[in-house]
XYZ file of C-alpha atoms in Angstrom:
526
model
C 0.000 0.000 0.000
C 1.088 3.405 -1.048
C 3.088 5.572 2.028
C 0.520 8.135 1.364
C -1.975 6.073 2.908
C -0.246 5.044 6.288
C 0.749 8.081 7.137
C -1.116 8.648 11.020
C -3.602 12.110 10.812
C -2.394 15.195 12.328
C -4.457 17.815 14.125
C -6.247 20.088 11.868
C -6.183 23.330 12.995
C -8.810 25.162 11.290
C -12.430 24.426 10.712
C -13.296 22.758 7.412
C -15.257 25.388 4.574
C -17.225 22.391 3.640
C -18.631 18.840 4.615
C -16.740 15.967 3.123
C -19.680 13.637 3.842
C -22.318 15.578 1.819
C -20.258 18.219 -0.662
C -20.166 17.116 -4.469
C -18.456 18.414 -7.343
C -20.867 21.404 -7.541
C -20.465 22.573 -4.490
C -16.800 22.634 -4.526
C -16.580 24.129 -7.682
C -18.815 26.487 -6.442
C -17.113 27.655 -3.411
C -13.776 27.684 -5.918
C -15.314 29.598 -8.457
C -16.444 31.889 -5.331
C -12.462 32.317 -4.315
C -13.372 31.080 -0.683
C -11.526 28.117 -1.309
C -8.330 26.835 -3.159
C -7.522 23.561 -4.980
C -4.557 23.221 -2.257
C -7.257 23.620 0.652
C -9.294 21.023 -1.042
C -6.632 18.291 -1.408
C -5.185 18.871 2.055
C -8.450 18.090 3.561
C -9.474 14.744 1.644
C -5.772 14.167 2.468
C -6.768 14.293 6.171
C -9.960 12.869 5.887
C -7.985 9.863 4.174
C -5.236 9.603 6.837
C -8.315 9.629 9.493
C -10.517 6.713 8.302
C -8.866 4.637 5.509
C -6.408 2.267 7.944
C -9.667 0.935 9.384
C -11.309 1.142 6.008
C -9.399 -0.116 3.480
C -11.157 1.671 0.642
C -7.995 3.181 -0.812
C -5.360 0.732 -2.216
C -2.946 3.394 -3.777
C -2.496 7.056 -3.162
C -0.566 9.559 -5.548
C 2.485 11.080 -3.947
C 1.293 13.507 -1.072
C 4.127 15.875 -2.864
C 2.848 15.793 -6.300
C -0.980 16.028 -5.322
C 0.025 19.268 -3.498
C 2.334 20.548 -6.858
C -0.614 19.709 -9.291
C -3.186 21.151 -7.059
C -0.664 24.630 -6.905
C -0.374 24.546 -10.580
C -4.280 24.384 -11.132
C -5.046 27.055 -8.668
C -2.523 29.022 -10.425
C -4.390 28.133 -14.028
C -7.397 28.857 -12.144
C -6.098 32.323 -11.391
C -4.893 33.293 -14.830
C -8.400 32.786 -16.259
C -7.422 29.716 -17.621
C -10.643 27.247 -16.274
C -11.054 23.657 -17.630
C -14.458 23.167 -16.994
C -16.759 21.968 -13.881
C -13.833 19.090 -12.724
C -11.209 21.910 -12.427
C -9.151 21.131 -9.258
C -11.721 18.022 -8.207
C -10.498 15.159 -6.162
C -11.523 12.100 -7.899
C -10.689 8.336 -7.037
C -10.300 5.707 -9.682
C -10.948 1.686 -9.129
C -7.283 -0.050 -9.546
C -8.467 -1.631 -12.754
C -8.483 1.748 -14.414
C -4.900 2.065 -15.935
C -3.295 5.194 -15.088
C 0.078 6.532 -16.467
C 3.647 5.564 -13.954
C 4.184 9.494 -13.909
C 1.157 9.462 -11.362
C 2.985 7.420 -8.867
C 0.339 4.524 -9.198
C 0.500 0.931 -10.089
C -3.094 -0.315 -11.957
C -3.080 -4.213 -10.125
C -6.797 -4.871 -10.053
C -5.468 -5.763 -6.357
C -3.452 -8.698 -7.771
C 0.077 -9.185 -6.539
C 0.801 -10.968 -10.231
C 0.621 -7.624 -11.811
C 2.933 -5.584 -9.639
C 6.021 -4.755 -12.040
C 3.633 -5.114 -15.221
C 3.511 -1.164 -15.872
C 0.662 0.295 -18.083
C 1.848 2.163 -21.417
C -0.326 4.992 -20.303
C -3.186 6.335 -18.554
C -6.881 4.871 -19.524
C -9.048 6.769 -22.411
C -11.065 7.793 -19.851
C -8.547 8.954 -17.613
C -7.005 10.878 -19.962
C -10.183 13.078 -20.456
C -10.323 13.200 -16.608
C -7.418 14.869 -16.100
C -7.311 17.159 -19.113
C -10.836 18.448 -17.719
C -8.668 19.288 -14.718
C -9.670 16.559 -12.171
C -7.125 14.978 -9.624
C -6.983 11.536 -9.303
C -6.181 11.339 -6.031
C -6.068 7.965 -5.228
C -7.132 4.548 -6.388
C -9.795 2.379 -4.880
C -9.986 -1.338 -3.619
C -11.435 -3.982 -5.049
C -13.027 -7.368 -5.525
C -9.302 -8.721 -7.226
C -9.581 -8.787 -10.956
C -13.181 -7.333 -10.121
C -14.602 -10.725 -8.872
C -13.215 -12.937 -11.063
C -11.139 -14.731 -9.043
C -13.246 -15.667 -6.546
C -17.037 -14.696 -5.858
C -16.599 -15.369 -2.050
C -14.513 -12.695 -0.937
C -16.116 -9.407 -2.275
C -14.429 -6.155 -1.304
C -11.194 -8.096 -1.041
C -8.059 -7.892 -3.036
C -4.461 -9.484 -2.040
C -2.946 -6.242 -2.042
C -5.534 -4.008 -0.806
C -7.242 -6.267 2.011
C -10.737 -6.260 2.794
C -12.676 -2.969 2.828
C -15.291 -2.463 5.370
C -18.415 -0.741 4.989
C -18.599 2.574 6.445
C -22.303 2.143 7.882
C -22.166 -1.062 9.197
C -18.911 -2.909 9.440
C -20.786 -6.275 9.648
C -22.053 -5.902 6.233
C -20.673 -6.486 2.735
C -19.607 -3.492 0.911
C -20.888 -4.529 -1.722
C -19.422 -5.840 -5.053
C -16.322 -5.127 -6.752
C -16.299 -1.300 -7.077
C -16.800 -1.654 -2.914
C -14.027 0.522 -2.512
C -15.033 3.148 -4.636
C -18.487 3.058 -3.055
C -16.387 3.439 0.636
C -14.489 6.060 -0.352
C -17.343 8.686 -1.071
C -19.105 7.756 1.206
C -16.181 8.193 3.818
C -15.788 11.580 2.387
C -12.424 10.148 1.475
C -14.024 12.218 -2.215
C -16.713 13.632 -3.446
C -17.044 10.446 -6.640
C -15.094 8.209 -8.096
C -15.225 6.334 -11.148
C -15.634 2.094 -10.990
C -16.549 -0.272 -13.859
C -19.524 -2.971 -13.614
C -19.655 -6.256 -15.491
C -22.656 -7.394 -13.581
C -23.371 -5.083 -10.463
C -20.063 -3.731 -9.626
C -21.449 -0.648 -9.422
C -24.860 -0.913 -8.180
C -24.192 -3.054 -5.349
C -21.685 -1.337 -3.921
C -23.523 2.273 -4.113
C -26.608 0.283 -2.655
C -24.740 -0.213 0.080
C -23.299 3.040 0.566
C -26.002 5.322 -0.103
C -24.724 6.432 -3.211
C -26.271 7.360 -6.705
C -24.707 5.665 -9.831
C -24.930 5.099 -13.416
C -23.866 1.948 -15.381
C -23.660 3.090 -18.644
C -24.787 1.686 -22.059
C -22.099 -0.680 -23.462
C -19.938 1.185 -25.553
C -20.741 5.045 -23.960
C -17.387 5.266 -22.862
C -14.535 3.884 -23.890
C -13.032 0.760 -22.014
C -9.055 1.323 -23.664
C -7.134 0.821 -20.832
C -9.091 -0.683 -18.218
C -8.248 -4.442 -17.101
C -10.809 -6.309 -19.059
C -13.232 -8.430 -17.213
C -15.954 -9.029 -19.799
C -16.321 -6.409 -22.561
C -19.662 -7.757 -24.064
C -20.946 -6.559 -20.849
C -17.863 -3.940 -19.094
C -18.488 -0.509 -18.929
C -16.934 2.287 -16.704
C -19.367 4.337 -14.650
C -19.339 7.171 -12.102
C -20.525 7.031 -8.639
C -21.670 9.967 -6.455
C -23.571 11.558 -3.400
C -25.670 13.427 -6.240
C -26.717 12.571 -9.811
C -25.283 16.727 -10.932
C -21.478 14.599 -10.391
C -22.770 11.671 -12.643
C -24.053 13.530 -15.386
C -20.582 15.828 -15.519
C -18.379 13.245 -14.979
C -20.402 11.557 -17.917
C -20.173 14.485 -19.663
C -16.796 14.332 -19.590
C -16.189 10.423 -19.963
C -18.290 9.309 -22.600
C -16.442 8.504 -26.172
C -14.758 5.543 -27.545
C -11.342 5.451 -29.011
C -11.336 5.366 -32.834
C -10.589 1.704 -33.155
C -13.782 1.171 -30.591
C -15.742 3.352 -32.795
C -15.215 1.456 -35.988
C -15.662 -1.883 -34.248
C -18.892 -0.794 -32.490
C -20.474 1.294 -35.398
C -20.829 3.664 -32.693
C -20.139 7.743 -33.875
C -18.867 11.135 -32.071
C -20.931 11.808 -28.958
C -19.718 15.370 -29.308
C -22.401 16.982 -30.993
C -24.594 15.457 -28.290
C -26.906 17.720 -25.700
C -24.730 17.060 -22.075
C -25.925 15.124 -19.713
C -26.196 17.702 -17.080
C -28.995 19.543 -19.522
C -30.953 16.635 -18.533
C -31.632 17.391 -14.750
C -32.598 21.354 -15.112
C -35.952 20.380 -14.221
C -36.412 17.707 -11.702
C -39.873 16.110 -12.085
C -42.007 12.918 -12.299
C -44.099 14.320 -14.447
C -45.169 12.256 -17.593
C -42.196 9.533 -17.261
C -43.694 6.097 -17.944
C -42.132 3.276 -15.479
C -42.995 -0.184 -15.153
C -42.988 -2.726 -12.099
C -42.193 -6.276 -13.162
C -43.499 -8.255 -10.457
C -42.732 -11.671 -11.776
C -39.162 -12.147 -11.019
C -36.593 -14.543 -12.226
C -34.782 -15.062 -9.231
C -36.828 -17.012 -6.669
C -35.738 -15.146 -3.863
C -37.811 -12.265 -4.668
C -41.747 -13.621 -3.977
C -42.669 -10.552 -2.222
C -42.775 -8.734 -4.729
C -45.822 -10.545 -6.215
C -46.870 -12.299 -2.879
C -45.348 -10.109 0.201
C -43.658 -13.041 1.020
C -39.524 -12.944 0.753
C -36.117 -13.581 2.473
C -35.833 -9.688 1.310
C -37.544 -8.381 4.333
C -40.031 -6.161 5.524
C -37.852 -2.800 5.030
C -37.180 -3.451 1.870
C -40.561 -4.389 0.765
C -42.458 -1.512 2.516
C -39.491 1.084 1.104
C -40.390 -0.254 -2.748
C -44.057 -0.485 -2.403
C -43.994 3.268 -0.767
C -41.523 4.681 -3.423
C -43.859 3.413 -6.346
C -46.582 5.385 -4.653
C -44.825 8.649 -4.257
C -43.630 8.634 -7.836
C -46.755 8.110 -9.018
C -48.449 10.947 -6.812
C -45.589 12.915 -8.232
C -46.758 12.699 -11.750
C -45.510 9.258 -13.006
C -46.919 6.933 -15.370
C -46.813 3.484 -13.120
C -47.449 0.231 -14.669
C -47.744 -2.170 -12.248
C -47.306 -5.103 -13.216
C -45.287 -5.219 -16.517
C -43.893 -8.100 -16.338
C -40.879 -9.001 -18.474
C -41.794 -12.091 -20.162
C -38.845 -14.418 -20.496
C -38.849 -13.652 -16.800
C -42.166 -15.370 -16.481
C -41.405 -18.224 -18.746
C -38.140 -19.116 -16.871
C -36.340 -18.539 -20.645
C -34.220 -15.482 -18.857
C -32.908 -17.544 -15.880
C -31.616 -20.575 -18.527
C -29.683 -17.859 -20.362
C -27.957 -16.065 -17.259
C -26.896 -19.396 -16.182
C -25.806 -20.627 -19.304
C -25.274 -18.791 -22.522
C -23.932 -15.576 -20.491
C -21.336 -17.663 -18.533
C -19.778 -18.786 -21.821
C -19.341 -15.734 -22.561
C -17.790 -14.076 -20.127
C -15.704 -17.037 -19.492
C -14.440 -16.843 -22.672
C -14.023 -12.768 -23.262
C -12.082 -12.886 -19.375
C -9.612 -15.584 -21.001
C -9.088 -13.912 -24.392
C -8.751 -10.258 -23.398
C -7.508 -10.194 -19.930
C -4.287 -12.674 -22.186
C -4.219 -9.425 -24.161
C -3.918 -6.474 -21.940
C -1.285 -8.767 -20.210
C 0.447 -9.722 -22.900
C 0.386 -5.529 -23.665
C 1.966 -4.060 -20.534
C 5.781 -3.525 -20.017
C 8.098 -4.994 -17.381
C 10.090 -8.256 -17.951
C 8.285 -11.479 -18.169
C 5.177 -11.831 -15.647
C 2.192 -13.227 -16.150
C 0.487 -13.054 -19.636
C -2.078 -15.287 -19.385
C -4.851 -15.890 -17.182
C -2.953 -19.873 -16.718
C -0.157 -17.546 -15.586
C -1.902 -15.624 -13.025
C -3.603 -18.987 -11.557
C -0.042 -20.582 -11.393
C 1.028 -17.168 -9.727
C -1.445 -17.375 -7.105
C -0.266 -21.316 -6.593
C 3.018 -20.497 -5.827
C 2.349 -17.223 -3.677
C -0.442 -18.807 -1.952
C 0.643 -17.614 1.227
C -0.351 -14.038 -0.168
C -2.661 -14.777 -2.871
C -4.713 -17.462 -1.483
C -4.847 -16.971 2.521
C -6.526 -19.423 4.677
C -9.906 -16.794 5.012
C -9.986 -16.062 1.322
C -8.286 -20.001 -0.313
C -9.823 -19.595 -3.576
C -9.921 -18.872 -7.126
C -12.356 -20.822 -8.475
C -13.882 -17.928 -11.027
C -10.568 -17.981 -12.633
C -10.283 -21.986 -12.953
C -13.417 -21.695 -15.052
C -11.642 -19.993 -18.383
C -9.946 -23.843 -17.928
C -13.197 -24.903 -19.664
C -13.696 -21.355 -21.808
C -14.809 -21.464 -25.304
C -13.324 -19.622 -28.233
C -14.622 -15.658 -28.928
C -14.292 -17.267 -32.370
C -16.540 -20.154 -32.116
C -19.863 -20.695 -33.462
C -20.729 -21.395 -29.945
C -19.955 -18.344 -28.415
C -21.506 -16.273 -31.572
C -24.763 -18.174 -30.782
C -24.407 -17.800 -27.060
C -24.373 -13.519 -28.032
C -27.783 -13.914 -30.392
C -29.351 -16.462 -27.129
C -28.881 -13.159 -24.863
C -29.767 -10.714 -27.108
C -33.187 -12.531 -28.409
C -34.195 -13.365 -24.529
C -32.960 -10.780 -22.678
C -33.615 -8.342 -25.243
C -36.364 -9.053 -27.853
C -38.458 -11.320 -25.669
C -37.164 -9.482 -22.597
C -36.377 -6.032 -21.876
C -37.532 -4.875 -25.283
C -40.905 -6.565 -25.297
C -41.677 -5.097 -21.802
C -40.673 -1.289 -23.071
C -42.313 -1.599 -25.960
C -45.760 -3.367 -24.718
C -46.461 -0.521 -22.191
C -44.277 1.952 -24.054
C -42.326 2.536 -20.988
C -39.546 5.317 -20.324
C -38.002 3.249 -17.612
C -37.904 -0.110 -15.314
C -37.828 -0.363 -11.743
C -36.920 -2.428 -9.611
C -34.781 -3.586 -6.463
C -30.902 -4.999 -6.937
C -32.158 -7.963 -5.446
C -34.457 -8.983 -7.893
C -31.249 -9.765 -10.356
C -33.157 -7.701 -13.406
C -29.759 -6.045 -13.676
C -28.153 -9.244 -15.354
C -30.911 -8.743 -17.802
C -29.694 -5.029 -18.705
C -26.337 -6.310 -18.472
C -26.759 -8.855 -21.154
C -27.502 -6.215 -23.676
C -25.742 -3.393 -22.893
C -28.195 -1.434 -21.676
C -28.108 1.434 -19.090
C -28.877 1.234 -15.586
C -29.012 3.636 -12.543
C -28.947 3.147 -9.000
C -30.307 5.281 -6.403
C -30.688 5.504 -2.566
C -33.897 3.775 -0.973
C -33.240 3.461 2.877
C -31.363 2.184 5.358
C -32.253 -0.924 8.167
C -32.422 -0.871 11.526
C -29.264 -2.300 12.441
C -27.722 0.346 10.055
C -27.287 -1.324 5.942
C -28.170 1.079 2.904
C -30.467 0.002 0.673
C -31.214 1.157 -2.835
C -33.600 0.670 -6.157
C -32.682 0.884 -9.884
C -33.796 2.141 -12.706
C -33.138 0.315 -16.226
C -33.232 2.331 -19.263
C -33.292 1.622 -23.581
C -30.194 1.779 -24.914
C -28.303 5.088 -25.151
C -31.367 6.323 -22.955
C -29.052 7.624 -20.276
C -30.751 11.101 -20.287
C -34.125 10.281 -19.330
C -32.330 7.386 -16.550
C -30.760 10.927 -15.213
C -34.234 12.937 -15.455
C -35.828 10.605 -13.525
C -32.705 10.156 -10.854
C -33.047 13.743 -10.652
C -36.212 14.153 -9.957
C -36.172 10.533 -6.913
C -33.286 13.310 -5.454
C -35.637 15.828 -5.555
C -38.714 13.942 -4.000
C -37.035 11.405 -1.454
C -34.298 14.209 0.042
C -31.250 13.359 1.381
C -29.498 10.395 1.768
C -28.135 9.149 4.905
C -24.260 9.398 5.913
C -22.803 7.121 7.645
C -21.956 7.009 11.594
C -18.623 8.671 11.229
C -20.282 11.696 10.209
C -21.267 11.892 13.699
C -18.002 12.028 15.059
C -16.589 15.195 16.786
C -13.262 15.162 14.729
C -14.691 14.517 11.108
C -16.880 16.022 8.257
C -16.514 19.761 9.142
C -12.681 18.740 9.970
């Protein structure tokens, strides 16, 4: 772990200009724009905030220099001062997830929390990244992680060999979620004010669900994944996660494009001439969107929904059922039920656990064998058979007696080829059930704007498995102390009206709850 990060907190002396458990990118660009606060200020205080919380934590797994955050932060207040402003990210903190390759002249490694890719150096920073920080954002540090974002193991999520486990800030008993959890920790924590993760299949809704957080998994393709540590890129995308859906509409704003071999390969053009994102959310209302309720889930976990009965639990049930009733007092067009019908048939459960697991079994073996094979450093791994004999012969680091297993990875053993005719027809079985007879049917029946739902219900996989957009927001919290949240799921490339609607559940359900540390005499207001 990065010096930065162990350093122990010294006093603050002075009283803290603004709350690092509730301020956002707007407010702090505010408040610079204003001149009552620098870029320096800014950094010195997440700095703190970082030092404070992130030993017991564990959300951070690298940190940038402490010397060169303070230079760059000097040179943009100085830019800043000269009239020369970047836009809305100018002199913003901003955490990545340590799959997201940044450049060596950051002071970084990119590891995905896997001790096989120390000394494997990136050829530069991430697509993304690189639009990040000419927008003027600091990355300040990089966030834990699920290692190789769950695909080594599904039992240990928020845990990485390098980084550790990361605790949830509201409850330590509970999971942080899944394998964006540290991201998710380190806004809450006020370690930021967002961060950017990546979601194959809930990486970034579970782990805002459980820390109060709004997010936005984008449509596949919105933004580019060059330079991120593959996972599955049928179904990968990049996403930002905030304490306000203002930060994910800029930092989508600022994000979305593909690189010009991902253009040509996708079909996809310039999103440049584009209305931004943030245009979406002037006017925060219910009014007129159509959302529908599917009631007839695919995972059997989820009877209440349709019969009140459910492992989910009370809390949950009563925050869903009351939710649907305020939006629709608000203006919305419910339709309750509208049931997704390869749900109902039991089609849509067959294809999650068969047709999508080829696939990503086989995308994880044939690109994660390509970004290896495409980073610097002498020999290393370069093949996912590499890593797994890696983690054999380091087992005392890689495969500890709480966390002995990699049995995600030993499944690529038995991957198809990206070339076969079986994995082609595996792509056209998800696209005609959980698309055409599935998602598409449903939007198109009732003529719907939106979907929603609970994280639990597992409609996400069905987004997932076409590429199509989802957003998380918060719901409530339990009695002994867990976030909860709900998601919306969106037509393709419909990410505007997803943010309209986030918008206005801001604007009608208030704010979201911070976490116990907030409480405490010595943080927040620092």
């Amino acid at each position: 772990m990065n010096s930065a990060i162990s350093v122990s907190a010294q006093a603050v002396s002075r009283v803290s200009p603004f709350n690092v458990y509730t301020a956002g990118i707007k407010e702090l660009g505010d408040r610079l724009t204003k001149g009552s606060i620098t870029c320096r200020e800014i950094v010195d205080i997440y700095l703190q905030q970082i030092k404070r919380h992130n030993g017991q934590l564990r959300a951070l797994i690298h940190m940038m220099p402490e010397q060169q955050l303070v230079q760059l932060a000097a040179e943009l207040d100085e830019e800043r001062a000269e009239g020369k402003l970047r836009g809305p990210l100018h002199g913003i903190p901003i955490v990545l997830k340590d799959n997201i390759a940044t450049d060596v002249e950051l002071g970084m490694p990119t590891t995905a929390g896997s001790f096989a890719l120390i000394g494997m150096p990136v050829k530069g920073d991430a697509l993304l990244v690189q639009k990040l920080r000419e927008a003027g954002a600091i990355i300040i540090g990089k966030a834990n992680l699920s290692e190789l974002a769950s695909y080594k193991t599904l039992s240990a999520q928020g845990w990485s060999a390098v980084g550790g486990q990361t605790i949830n800030v509201y409850a330590a008993h509970a999971s942080p979620g899944s394998s964006s959890a540290g991201n998710g920790v380190a806004v809450a924590a006020g370690f930021c004010p967002a961060s950017v993760g990546t979601d194959t299949d809930g990486s970034l809704l579970l782990p805002s669900f459980k820390a109060a957080l709004y997010t936005l998994k984008p449509s596949a393709g919105l933004i580019s994944q060059a330079g991120i540590v593959p996972f599955a890129p049928y179904f990968d995308s990049a996403g930002p996660m905030a304490k306000d859906v203002y930060d994910l509409a800029i930092l989508l704003d600022v994000m979305s494009g593909q690189n010009e071999n991902e253009e040509k390969e996708s079909g996809a053009g310039s999103n440049a001439a584009a209305p931004k994102y943030v245009d979406s959310i002037a006017n925060p209302s219910f009014e007129g969107y159509k959302i529908g309720v599917p009631r007839e889930q695919w995972h059997d976990a989820h009877l209440w929904l349709r019969t009140g009965k459910s492992r989910v639990g009370e809390e949950l049930a009563e925050a869903f059922e009351a939710a649907i009733m305020t939006m629709r007092s608000r203006g919305a067009v419910v339709t309750d039920p509208a049931d997704i019908a390869s749900a109902v048939d039991g089609t849509l459960w067959k294809c999650a656990e068969g047709a999508r697991i080829k696939v990503v079994c086989a995308d994880f073996k044939e690109y994660v064998g390509r970004y290896l094979r495409g980073l610097g450093g002498e020999g290393g791994c370069r093949s996912v058979e590499d890593i797994i004999a890696f983690n054999e012969e380091h087992a005392d680091i890689e495969l500890p007696p709480e966390h002995p297993d990699q049995e995600v990875l030993k499944w690529t053993k038995r991957a198809i080829s990206v070339d076969s005719d079986e994995y082609l027809a595996a792509k056209r079985e998800m696209q005609e059930v959980a698309g055409t007879n599935g998602l598409d049917a449903v939007f198109d029946q009732y003529d719907l704007d939106a979907i929603f739902s609970l994280a639990e219900s597992g409609q996400h996989s069905a987004a997932n498995m076409v590429g199509y957009p989802l957003g998380a927001v918060p719901l409530g919290i339990t009695k002994d102390g867990v976030p909860f949240g709900a998601m919306f799921i969106g037509r393709k490339y419909s990410e505007r009206t997803l943010l309209g609607i986030m918008s206005a559940w801001e604007a009608t359900f208030g704010p979201r709850p911070l976490p116990p540390i907030a409480n405490d005499s010595d943080s927040g207001r620092m």
